[in-house]
Amino acid sequence: MEYIESINPYNGKPLEKYRMFSDSDIKRVLEKAELAFESWKTESVEHRAGLLKKLAKTLMKNKKSYAQLMSKEMGKPINQGIAEVEKCAWACDFYAKNAVGFLSDDLIETEADESFISYDPLGCVLAVMPWNFPFWQVIRFAAPTLTAGNTVILKHASNVPGCALALQELFLMAGYPEGSFQFILADHQQLESIIENSIVQGVTLTGSEKAGRAIAAQAGKNLKKCVMELGGNNACIVWEDADLDKYLDTMVMARMQNTGQSCIAAKRFIVVEAIYDEFLMKFSKRIQTLKSGDPLDKHTDIGVMAREDLAKTLEQQVNDSLEKGAQVKIGNKRNGAYYEPTVLTAVVLGMPAFDEELFGPVAAVIKAKDRKEAVVMAANSKFGLGSMLFTQDIKSARKIIGDIPDGAFFINEMVKSDPRLPFGGTKASGFGRELSMEGILEFVNKKTVYIKK
Ligand SMILES: O=CCCCC(=O)O
């Protein structure tokens, strides 16, 4: 029998042991999901949306213990964990209010007596989820997808098994039927056979580009609908008229939130020459005021990275960039899974700090000669999750919206997710959308119905 053990990345101490699922355990999970779907799909959307309200309440009631679990399993600062759970409740409330409208038949006038689009559930959807926002990433997919009448099987990241188990219990506590939301602890081979299984009708993955390519290939081979939310290398463009006093904290947060481990974090700060020195000085100074420490301490801004090997990978990417001519402005010490908030300068195309996703608290500051060059540099990425621009010249900012080939473009705000707005990327950042009406319609059969009397 194989086990996995969760480890606290802050002190390296083991937390809990969990038994991996055997093939027969997985068969049982799939059969349960299939059985649950038969009755769940016949419930009204109103009923399913009503359960979302209970889900939101249960999340709020347990927000402290869920946040503690995240701090222990993946090093998230406790206050950020509490905010994450509150955001989950927000998404549930949003869909509780709007799901009926989103899923109602859409009448379309034709020569028929009646013609419309009916939004039917697909069946069981497999979710492969990451550790960086262990509650949010799951809820933002599962809340709408279940409300559309599907069932869900969650394969969470192997370093957050406690969060996966807590999520399964959360749905049961909120009154969801047995088998509608189940978690599994499975290896890659088992995942492959789950995707092949005819009970599974769709797959969603939030994770790395590498994982996305592997799972999307399996979904494609089996002709299963999939949504891919992958990595990002978001640019934060700073034009010479940016209001640094007003927005510096936003820019720091855009990089350092969640100890820098976010797909939508600002990773490349592309700053026009005229404001470069001032930006670099103020930005670095502000970063140095962030408090590193125990993730369970409510005063901590920067916790540890989720695993030591991830911190080592980041260190390697920084070292490779330094070898190619980048320079350290502040920080750049690693101790176990802790990585000191770091600012790199002299970063150019061809260095990992420009070309790759740096998934930790390292900001690359890049000089552009003017506004135009800054925009061209921002768009020069294999990823396409989002970009942000800081300027007071909104008229000119609007003109470059079409030059940013990303899933999102934020002006004077960090790229962030919001239940009311679609979320997703282009290029190597994936495809499909989560949240908003777009998200709830990803895993439904948009059925054309045509009636002649
Ligand atoms: O890694 C992706 C993080 C998404 C975080 C969010 O939705 O705010």
CSV table of C-alpha atoms and ligand atoms in Angstrom, one decimal:
chain,number,residue,atom,x,y,z
A,1,MET,CA,0.0,0.0,0.0
A,2,GLU,CA,1.4,3.4,-1.0
A,3,TYR,CA,1.2,6.5,1.2
A,4,ILE,CA,2.0,10.1,0.7
A,5,GLU,CA,3.0,12.3,3.6
A,6,SER,CA,2.3,16.0,3.9
A,7,ILE,CA,5.2,18.1,5.1
A,8,ASN,CA,5.1,21.6,6.6
A,9,PRO,CA,7.5,23.6,4.3
A,10,TYR,CA,8.2,26.2,7.1
A,11,ASN,CA,9.8,23.7,9.4
A,12,GLY,CA,10.2,20.6,7.3
A,13,LYS,CA,8.1,18.5,9.8
A,14,PRO,CA,5.8,15.8,8.6
A,15,LEU,CA,2.1,16.5,9.1
A,16,GLU,CA,-0.1,13.5,8.1
A,17,LYS,CA,0.1,10.3,6.1
A,18,TYR,CA,-2.6,9.6,3.4
A,19,ARG,CA,-3.1,6.3,1.6
A,20,MET,CA,-3.0,6.5,-2.2
A,21,PHE,CA,-6.1,5.2,-3.9
A,22,SER,CA,-5.9,1.8,-5.4
A,23,ASP,CA,-7.3,1.1,-8.9
A,24,SER,CA,-10.4,-0.5,-7.2
A,25,ASP,CA,-10.9,2.6,-5.0
A,26,ILE,CA,-10.9,4.7,-8.1
A,27,LYS,CA,-13.4,2.4,-9.8
A,28,ARG,CA,-15.7,2.9,-6.9
A,29,VAL,CA,-15.3,6.7,-7.0
A,30,LEU,CA,-16.2,6.7,-10.7
A,31,GLU,CA,-19.2,4.5,-10.2
A,32,LYS,CA,-20.4,6.7,-7.3
A,33,ALA,CA,-19.9,9.8,-9.5
A,34,GLU,CA,-22.0,8.2,-12.2
A,35,LEU,CA,-24.8,7.2,-9.8
A,36,ALA,CA,-24.8,10.7,-8.2
A,37,PHE,CA,-25.1,12.3,-11.6
A,38,GLU,CA,-28.3,10.4,-12.4
A,39,SER,CA,-30.2,12.1,-9.7
A,40,TRP,CA,-28.2,15.4,-9.4
A,41,LYS,CA,-28.9,16.3,-13.0
A,42,THR,CA,-32.7,16.1,-12.4
A,43,GLU,CA,-32.6,18.6,-9.5
A,44,SER,CA,-33.6,22.1,-10.5
A,45,VAL,CA,-31.0,24.8,-10.9
A,46,GLU,CA,-32.8,26.7,-8.1
A,47,HIS,CA,-32.2,23.8,-5.7
A,48,ARG,CA,-28.5,23.5,-6.7
A,49,ALA,CA,-28.0,27.2,-6.4
A,50,GLY,CA,-29.6,27.1,-3.0
A,51,LEU,CA,-26.8,24.7,-1.9
A,52,LEU,CA,-24.3,27.3,-2.9
A,53,LYS,CA,-25.5,29.6,-0.2
A,54,LYS,CA,-24.9,26.9,2.3
A,55,LEU,CA,-21.5,26.3,0.8
A,56,ALA,CA,-20.6,29.9,1.3
A,57,LYS,CA,-21.8,29.9,4.9
A,58,THR,CA,-19.8,26.8,5.7
A,59,LEU,CA,-16.7,28.3,4.1
A,60,MET,CA,-17.1,31.4,6.2
A,61,LYS,CA,-17.7,29.4,9.4
A,62,ASN,CA,-14.5,27.4,8.9
A,63,LYS,CA,-12.3,30.1,7.3
A,64,LYS,CA,-9.8,30.1,10.1
A,65,SER,CA,-9.2,26.4,10.2
A,66,TYR,CA,-9.0,26.2,6.4
A,67,ALA,CA,-6.5,29.0,6.4
A,68,GLN,CA,-4.4,27.2,9.0
A,69,LEU,CA,-4.4,24.1,6.9
A,70,MET,CA,-3.1,26.0,3.9
A,71,SER,CA,-0.4,27.7,6.0
A,72,LYS,CA,0.7,24.3,7.3
A,73,GLU,CA,0.6,22.4,4.0
A,74,MET,CA,1.9,25.0,1.6
A,75,GLY,CA,3.2,27.9,3.6
A,76,LYS,CA,0.5,30.6,2.8
A,77,PRO,CA,0.5,33.5,5.2
A,78,ILE,CA,-2.6,33.0,7.4
A,79,ASN,CA,-4.3,36.3,6.6
A,80,GLN,CA,-4.0,35.6,2.9
A,81,GLY,CA,-5.5,32.2,3.5
A,82,ILE,CA,-8.5,33.7,5.3
A,83,ALA,CA,-8.9,36.2,2.4
A,84,GLU,CA,-8.8,33.2,0.0
A,85,VAL,CA,-11.6,31.4,1.8
A,86,GLU,CA,-13.7,34.6,1.9
A,87,LYS,CA,-13.2,34.9,-1.9
A,88,CYS,CA,-14.5,31.3,-2.3
A,89,ALA,CA,-17.6,32.3,-0.4
A,90,TRP,CA,-18.0,35.4,-2.7
A,91,ALA,CA,-17.8,33.1,-5.8
A,92,CYS,CA,-20.5,30.8,-4.3
A,93,ASP,CA,-22.8,33.8,-3.5
A,94,PHE,CA,-22.2,35.2,-7.0
A,95,TYR,CA,-23.3,31.9,-8.6
A,96,ALA,CA,-26.1,31.4,-6.1
A,97,LYS,CA,-27.5,34.7,-7.4
A,98,ASN,CA,-26.8,34.3,-11.1
A,99,ALA,CA,-26.8,30.6,-12.0
A,100,VAL,CA,-30.5,30.5,-12.8
A,101,GLY,CA,-30.1,33.3,-15.3
A,102,PHE,CA,-27.0,31.9,-16.8
A,103,LEU,CA,-28.5,28.4,-17.3
A,104,SER,CA,-32.0,29.3,-18.4
A,105,ASP,CA,-33.0,28.4,-21.9
A,106,ASP,CA,-32.0,31.0,-24.5
A,107,LEU,CA,-34.9,31.6,-26.9
A,108,ILE,CA,-33.8,32.3,-30.4
A,109,GLU,CA,-36.3,33.3,-33.1
A,110,THR,CA,-36.4,31.1,-36.2
A,111,GLU,CA,-39.0,29.6,-38.5
A,112,ALA,CA,-39.8,27.1,-35.8
A,113,ASP,CA,-42.7,27.5,-33.4
A,114,GLU,CA,-40.1,27.5,-30.7
A,115,SER,CA,-36.3,27.2,-30.8
A,116,PHE,CA,-33.9,27.7,-28.0
A,117,ILE,CA,-30.5,26.6,-26.5
A,118,SER,CA,-30.8,24.3,-23.5
A,119,TYR,CA,-27.8,24.1,-21.2
A,120,ASP,CA,-27.6,20.5,-20.1
A,121,PRO,CA,-24.9,19.1,-17.8
A,122,LEU,CA,-22.3,16.8,-19.3
A,123,GLY,CA,-21.7,14.3,-16.5
A,124,CYS,CA,-18.6,13.8,-14.4
A,125,VAL,CA,-15.8,16.3,-14.8
A,126,LEU,CA,-12.2,15.5,-13.5
A,127,ALA,CA,-10.4,18.5,-11.9
A,128,VAL,CA,-6.6,18.5,-11.6
A,129,MET,CA,-5.7,21.3,-9.3
A,130,PRO,CA,-2.6,23.0,-8.0
A,131,TRP,CA,-1.4,23.8,-4.5
A,132,ASN,CA,-0.9,27.6,-4.7
A,133,PHE,CA,-4.6,28.5,-4.0
A,134,PRO,CA,-5.7,25.2,-2.7
A,135,PHE,CA,-9.3,26.3,-1.9
A,136,TRP,CA,-9.9,29.0,-4.4
A,137,GLN,CA,-8.8,27.1,-7.6
A,138,VAL,CA,-11.1,24.2,-6.6
A,139,ILE,CA,-14.1,26.3,-5.6
A,140,ARG,CA,-14.1,28.6,-8.6
A,141,PHE,CA,-14.3,25.6,-10.9
A,142,ALA,CA,-16.5,23.3,-8.7
A,143,ALA,CA,-19.2,25.8,-7.6
A,144,PRO,CA,-20.4,26.6,-11.1
A,145,THR,CA,-19.7,23.2,-12.6
A,146,LEU,CA,-21.8,21.4,-9.9
A,147,THR,CA,-24.5,24.0,-10.2
A,148,ALA,CA,-24.8,23.3,-13.9
A,149,GLY,CA,-25.6,19.7,-12.8
A,150,ASN,CA,-22.3,17.9,-13.3
A,151,THR,CA,-20.4,15.9,-10.7
A,152,VAL,CA,-16.8,16.4,-9.9
A,153,ILE,CA,-13.8,14.3,-9.1
A,154,LEU,CA,-10.8,16.2,-7.7
A,155,LYS,CA,-7.2,15.2,-8.1
A,156,HIS,CA,-5.4,17.8,-6.0
A,157,ALA,CA,-1.7,18.5,-5.8
A,158,SER,CA,0.1,15.9,-3.8
A,159,ASN,CA,1.4,18.4,-1.2
A,160,VAL,CA,-2.1,19.5,-0.1
A,161,PRO,CA,-4.0,16.3,0.6
A,162,GLY,CA,-5.5,17.8,3.8
A,163,CYS,CA,-7.0,20.6,1.8
A,164,ALA,CA,-8.5,18.1,-0.6
A,165,LEU,CA,-10.1,16.1,2.1
A,166,ALA,CA,-11.4,19.2,3.8
A,167,LEU,CA,-13.0,20.3,0.5
A,168,GLN,CA,-14.8,17.0,0.2
A,169,GLU,CA,-16.1,17.3,3.7
A,170,LEU,CA,-17.1,20.9,3.0
A,171,PHE,CA,-19.4,19.9,0.2
A,172,LEU,CA,-21.0,17.1,2.3
A,173,MET,CA,-21.5,19.5,5.3
A,174,ALA,CA,-23.2,22.0,2.9
A,175,GLY,CA,-25.7,19.3,1.9
A,176,TYR,CA,-24.3,18.2,-1.5
A,177,PRO,CA,-25.3,14.6,-2.2
A,178,GLU,CA,-22.8,11.8,-1.7
A,179,GLY,CA,-20.7,11.2,-4.8
A,180,SER,CA,-21.3,14.7,-6.3
A,181,PHE,CA,-17.9,15.9,-5.2
A,182,GLN,CA,-15.1,13.4,-4.4
A,183,PHE,CA,-11.4,13.7,-4.1
A,184,ILE,CA,-8.9,11.0,-5.0
A,185,LEU,CA,-5.1,10.6,-4.4
A,186,ALA,CA,-3.9,9.2,-7.7
A,187,ASP,CA,-0.7,8.9,-9.8
A,188,HIS,CA,-0.2,9.8,-13.4
A,189,GLN,CA,-1.1,6.4,-14.8
A,190,GLN,CA,-4.3,6.3,-12.8
A,191,LEU,CA,-5.2,9.8,-14.1
A,192,GLU,CA,-4.7,8.6,-17.6
A,193,SER,CA,-7.2,5.7,-17.1
A,194,ILE,CA,-9.7,8.1,-15.5
A,195,ILE,CA,-9.6,10.4,-18.5
A,196,GLU,CA,-10.2,7.4,-20.7
A,197,ASN,CA,-13.1,6.2,-18.7
A,198,SER,CA,-16.5,6.8,-20.3
A,199,ILE,CA,-18.0,8.1,-17.1
A,200,VAL,CA,-15.7,11.1,-17.3
A,201,GLN,CA,-17.0,13.7,-19.8
A,202,GLY,CA,-14.6,16.6,-19.3
A,203,VAL,CA,-11.3,17.6,-17.7
A,204,THR,CA,-10.1,20.9,-16.2
A,205,LEU,CA,-6.6,21.5,-15.2
A,206,THR,CA,-5.0,24.5,-13.4
A,207,GLY,CA,-1.2,24.0,-13.3
A,208,SER,CA,2.0,24.2,-15.2
A,209,GLU,CA,2.4,24.4,-19.0
A,210,LYS,CA,4.0,20.9,-18.8
A,211,ALA,CA,1.1,19.3,-16.9
A,212,GLY,CA,-1.3,21.1,-19.2
A,213,ARG,CA,0.3,19.7,-22.4
A,214,ALA,CA,0.2,16.2,-21.0
A,215,ILE,CA,-3.4,16.3,-19.7
A,216,ALA,CA,-4.8,18.2,-22.8
A,217,ALA,CA,-3.1,15.5,-25.0
A,218,GLN,CA,-4.9,12.8,-23.1
A,219,ALA,CA,-8.2,14.6,-23.2
A,220,GLY,CA,-7.7,15.2,-26.9
A,221,LYS,CA,-6.9,11.6,-27.6
A,222,ASN,CA,-10.2,10.7,-25.9
A,223,LEU,CA,-12.2,13.5,-27.4
A,224,LYS,CA,-13.1,15.0,-24.0
A,225,LYS,CA,-13.8,18.6,-23.5
A,226,CYS,CA,-11.1,20.3,-21.5
A,227,VAL,CA,-10.2,23.7,-20.0
A,228,MET,CA,-6.5,24.6,-19.3
A,229,GLU,CA,-5.5,27.3,-16.9
A,230,LEU,CA,-1.7,27.3,-17.1
A,231,GLY,CA,1.3,29.4,-16.3
A,232,GLY,CA,1.9,33.1,-16.9
A,233,ASN,CA,4.6,35.6,-17.3
A,234,ASN,CA,2.6,38.8,-16.8
A,235,ALA,CA,4.1,42.1,-17.7
A,236,CYS,CA,3.5,45.1,-15.5
A,237,ILE,CA,4.1,48.1,-17.8
A,238,VAL,CA,5.0,51.4,-16.1
A,239,TRP,CA,4.7,54.5,-18.3
A,240,GLU,CA,6.5,57.7,-17.4
A,241,ASP,CA,3.4,59.3,-16.1
A,242,ALA,CA,2.4,56.4,-13.7
A,243,ASP,CA,1.2,57.6,-10.3
A,244,LEU,CA,3.8,55.7,-8.2
A,245,ASP,CA,2.6,57.2,-4.9
A,246,LYS,CA,-0.9,55.9,-5.5
A,247,TYR,CA,-0.1,52.5,-7.1
A,248,LEU,CA,3.2,51.3,-5.7
A,249,ASP,CA,1.6,49.1,-3.1
A,250,THR,CA,-0.6,47.5,-5.8
A,251,MET,CA,2.5,46.8,-8.0
A,252,VAL,CA,4.3,45.2,-5.0
A,253,MET,CA,1.3,43.1,-4.2
A,254,ALA,CA,1.0,42.1,-7.8
A,255,ARG,CA,4.4,40.4,-7.5
A,256,MET,CA,4.6,39.3,-3.9
A,257,GLN,CA,1.1,38.1,-3.0
A,258,ASN,CA,1.1,34.4,-2.1
A,259,THR,CA,4.9,34.6,-1.8
A,260,GLY,CA,5.0,35.2,-5.5
A,261,GLN,CA,3.4,31.9,-6.3
A,262,SER,CA,0.6,32.9,-8.6
A,263,CYS,CA,0.1,32.4,-12.3
A,264,ILE,CA,-1.3,35.9,-12.7
A,265,ALA,CA,1.5,37.6,-10.7
A,266,ALA,CA,3.3,40.5,-12.3
A,267,LYS,CA,6.6,38.9,-13.2
A,268,ARG,CA,8.2,41.3,-15.6
A,269,PHE,CA,8.1,45.0,-14.6
A,270,ILE,CA,8.7,46.9,-17.9
A,271,VAL,CA,9.5,50.5,-17.0
A,272,VAL,CA,10.1,53.3,-19.4
A,273,GLU,CA,13.5,55.0,-19.0
A,274,ALA,CA,12.2,58.3,-17.8
A,275,ILE,CA,10.8,56.9,-14.6
A,276,TYR,CA,13.0,53.8,-14.3
A,277,ASP,CA,15.4,55.0,-11.5
A,278,GLU,CA,12.6,56.4,-9.4
A,279,PHE,CA,10.5,53.3,-9.8
A,280,LEU,CA,13.4,50.9,-9.0
A,281,MET,CA,14.3,52.9,-5.9
A,282,LYS,CA,10.7,53.1,-4.5
A,283,PHE,CA,9.7,49.6,-5.5
A,284,SER,CA,12.8,48.0,-3.9
A,285,LYS,CA,12.4,50.0,-0.8
A,286,ARG,CA,8.8,49.0,-0.4
A,287,ILE,CA,9.6,45.4,-0.9
A,288,GLN,CA,12.2,45.5,1.9
A,289,THR,CA,9.4,46.5,4.3
A,290,LEU,CA,7.6,43.2,3.8
A,291,LYS,CA,7.7,41.0,6.8
A,292,SER,CA,8.9,37.4,6.2
A,293,GLY,CA,8.1,34.8,8.8
A,294,ASP,CA,6.0,32.0,10.1
A,295,PRO,CA,3.0,31.5,7.8
A,296,LEU,CA,0.8,31.1,10.9
A,297,ASP,CA,1.7,34.5,12.3
A,298,LYS,CA,-0.9,37.1,11.2
A,299,HIS,CA,1.8,39.7,10.7
A,300,THR,CA,3.6,37.7,8.1
A,301,ASP,CA,3.5,39.0,4.5
A,302,ILE,CA,6.0,36.6,2.9
A,303,GLY,CA,5.8,32.9,4.0
A,304,VAL,CA,7.9,30.1,2.7
A,305,MET,CA,7.5,28.6,-0.7
A,306,ALA,CA,5.4,25.5,-0.9
A,307,ARG,CA,8.3,23.1,-1.2
A,308,GLU,CA,12.1,23.3,-1.0
A,309,ASP,CA,12.6,21.9,-4.5
A,310,LEU,CA,10.4,24.7,-5.9
A,311,ALA,CA,12.7,27.3,-4.1
A,312,LYS,CA,15.7,25.5,-5.6
A,313,THR,CA,14.2,25.7,-9.1
A,314,LEU,CA,13.7,29.4,-8.7
A,315,GLU,CA,17.2,29.8,-7.4
A,316,GLN,CA,18.5,28.0,-10.5
A,317,GLN,CA,16.5,30.3,-12.8
A,318,VAL,CA,17.9,33.4,-11.0
A,319,ASN,CA,21.4,32.1,-11.2
A,320,ASP,CA,21.1,31.3,-14.9
A,321,SER,CA,19.8,34.9,-15.4
A,322,LEU,CA,22.7,36.3,-13.4
A,323,GLU,CA,25.2,34.3,-15.5
A,324,LYS,CA,23.7,36.0,-18.6
A,325,GLY,CA,24.1,39.5,-17.1
A,326,ALA,CA,21.2,40.2,-14.8
A,327,GLN,CA,22.0,41.9,-11.5
A,328,VAL,CA,20.6,41.6,-8.0
A,329,LYS,CA,19.2,44.9,-6.7
A,330,ILE,CA,17.9,43.4,-3.4
A,331,GLY,CA,17.5,40.0,-1.8
A,332,ASN,CA,18.3,36.7,-3.4
A,333,LYS,CA,19.1,34.5,-0.4
A,334,ARG,CA,17.5,31.1,0.0
A,335,ASN,CA,17.2,29.1,3.2
A,336,GLY,CA,15.3,25.8,2.7
A,337,ALA,CA,11.9,26.6,1.2
A,338,TYR,CA,12.3,30.3,2.1
A,339,TYR,CA,13.3,32.7,-0.7
A,340,GLU,CA,14.0,36.3,0.2
A,341,PRO,CA,12.0,38.8,-1.8
A,342,THR,CA,14.3,39.7,-4.7
A,343,VAL,CA,14.6,42.4,-7.3
A,344,LEU,CA,16.6,41.7,-10.4
A,345,THR,CA,17.7,44.4,-12.9
A,346,ALA,CA,19.4,44.4,-16.3
A,347,VAL,CA,17.0,41.6,-17.3
A,348,VAL,CA,16.7,41.2,-21.1
A,349,LEU,CA,15.2,38.7,-23.6
A,350,GLY,CA,17.0,35.4,-23.6
A,351,MET,CA,17.3,35.2,-19.8
A,352,PRO,CA,15.0,32.9,-17.7
A,353,ALA,CA,13.9,36.0,-15.8
A,354,PHE,CA,12.4,37.3,-19.0
A,355,ASP,CA,11.4,34.2,-20.9
A,356,GLU,CA,10.2,31.8,-18.2
A,357,GLU,CA,7.7,31.9,-15.4
A,358,LEU,CA,9.5,32.7,-12.1
A,359,PHE,CA,7.1,31.1,-9.6
A,360,GLY,CA,8.3,32.8,-6.4
A,361,PRO,CA,9.1,36.2,-4.9
A,362,VAL,CA,11.4,37.5,-7.6
A,363,ALA,CA,10.7,40.6,-9.6
A,364,ALA,CA,12.5,41.3,-12.9
A,365,VAL,CA,12.8,45.0,-13.6
A,366,ILE,CA,13.3,45.7,-17.3
A,367,LYS,CA,14.1,49.1,-18.9
A,368,ALA,CA,12.3,50.2,-22.1
A,369,LYS,CA,13.3,53.3,-24.0
A,370,ASP,CA,9.7,54.5,-24.5
A,371,ARG,CA,6.0,53.5,-24.2
A,372,LYS,CA,6.0,51.7,-27.5
A,373,GLU,CA,9.0,49.5,-26.7
A,374,ALA,CA,7.5,48.7,-23.3
A,375,VAL,CA,4.3,47.4,-25.0
A,376,VAL,CA,6.2,45.3,-27.6
A,377,MET,CA,8.3,43.8,-24.8
A,378,ALA,CA,5.2,43.0,-22.7
A,379,ALA,CA,3.6,41.1,-25.6
A,380,ASN,CA,6.9,39.2,-26.3
A,381,SER,CA,6.1,36.1,-24.2
A,382,LYS,CA,5.1,32.6,-25.0
A,383,PHE,CA,2.5,33.0,-22.2
A,384,GLY,CA,-0.7,35.1,-22.5
A,385,LEU,CA,-2.5,35.2,-19.2
A,386,GLY,CA,-2.6,38.9,-18.5
A,387,SER,CA,-0.8,42.3,-18.6
A,388,MET,CA,-1.2,45.5,-16.6
A,389,LEU,CA,-0.3,49.0,-17.4
A,390,PHE,CA,0.1,51.9,-15.0
A,391,THR,CA,-0.4,55.4,-16.5
A,392,GLN,CA,-2.5,58.5,-16.1
A,393,ASP,CA,-3.0,58.7,-19.9
A,394,ILE,CA,-6.1,56.5,-20.2
A,395,LYS,CA,-6.8,57.7,-23.7
A,396,SER,CA,-3.5,56.3,-25.0
A,397,ALA,CA,-3.8,53.2,-22.8
A,398,ARG,CA,-7.1,52.3,-24.5
A,399,LYS,CA,-5.4,52.5,-27.9
A,400,ILE,CA,-3.0,49.6,-27.0
A,401,ILE,CA,-5.6,47.2,-25.7
A,402,GLY,CA,-5.4,45.4,-29.1
A,403,ASP,CA,-1.7,45.1,-28.9
A,404,ILE,CA,-1.8,42.9,-25.8
A,405,PRO,CA,-2.5,39.4,-26.9
A,406,ASP,CA,-3.5,38.1,-23.4
A,407,GLY,CA,-6.6,36.9,-21.6
A,408,ALA,CA,-6.7,40.1,-19.5
A,409,PHE,CA,-5.5,43.6,-19.6
A,410,PHE,CA,-5.8,45.7,-16.4
A,411,ILE,CA,-5.1,49.5,-16.3
A,412,ASN,CA,-4.0,50.9,-13.0
A,413,GLU,CA,-4.8,47.7,-11.2
A,414,MET,CA,-3.1,44.3,-10.8
A,415,VAL,CA,-4.4,41.4,-12.8
A,416,LYS,CA,-6.8,39.6,-10.5
A,417,SER,CA,-9.6,37.2,-10.7
A,418,ASP,CA,-13.2,38.3,-9.9
A,419,PRO,CA,-16.2,36.0,-10.0
A,420,ARG,CA,-18.1,38.5,-12.2
A,421,LEU,CA,-15.4,38.5,-14.9
A,422,PRO,CA,-14.0,35.7,-17.2
A,423,PHE,CA,-10.6,34.4,-16.3
A,424,GLY,CA,-8.2,32.5,-18.6
A,425,GLY,CA,-5.4,32.8,-21.0
A,426,THR,CA,-4.1,32.6,-24.5
A,427,LYS,CA,-1.0,30.9,-26.0
A,428,ALA,CA,1.0,28.7,-23.5
A,429,SER,CA,-1.3,30.0,-20.7
A,430,GLY,CA,-4.0,27.7,-21.9
A,431,PHE,CA,-7.6,28.0,-23.2
A,432,GLY,CA,-11.1,28.1,-21.9
A,433,ARG,CA,-12.5,30.4,-19.3
A,434,GLU,CA,-13.4,30.2,-15.6
A,435,LEU,CA,-15.7,32.4,-13.5
A,436,SER,CA,-18.6,34.6,-14.7
A,437,MET,CA,-21.2,33.3,-17.2
A,438,GLU,CA,-18.3,31.9,-19.4
A,439,GLY,CA,-17.1,29.6,-16.6
A,440,ILE,CA,-20.5,28.0,-15.8
A,441,LEU,CA,-21.0,27.3,-19.5
A,442,GLU,CA,-17.7,25.5,-20.1
A,443,PHE,CA,-19.0,22.1,-19.0
A,444,VAL,CA,-22.5,22.0,-20.4
A,445,ASN,CA,-24.0,20.7,-23.6
A,446,LYS,CA,-25.3,23.8,-25.4
A,447,LYS,CA,-28.2,21.9,-27.0
A,448,THR,CA,-30.2,23.3,-29.9
A,449,VAL,CA,-33.8,22.6,-29.5
A,450,TYR,CA,-36.2,23.1,-32.4
A,451,ILE,CA,-40.0,22.6,-32.1
A,452,LYS,CA,-42.6,22.7,-34.8
A,453,LYS,CA,-46.2,22.2,-33.7
B,1,LIG,O1,-1.9,30.5,-10.3
B,1,LIG,C1,-3.0,31.1,-10.5
B,1,LIG,C2,-3.5,31.9,-9.5
B,1,LIG,C3,-4.9,32.5,-9.7
B,1,LIG,C4,-5.2,33.3,-8.5
B,1,LIG,C5,-6.4,34.1,-8.6
B,1,LIG,O2,-7.4,33.7,-9.2
B,1,LIG,O3,-6.5,35.1,-7.9
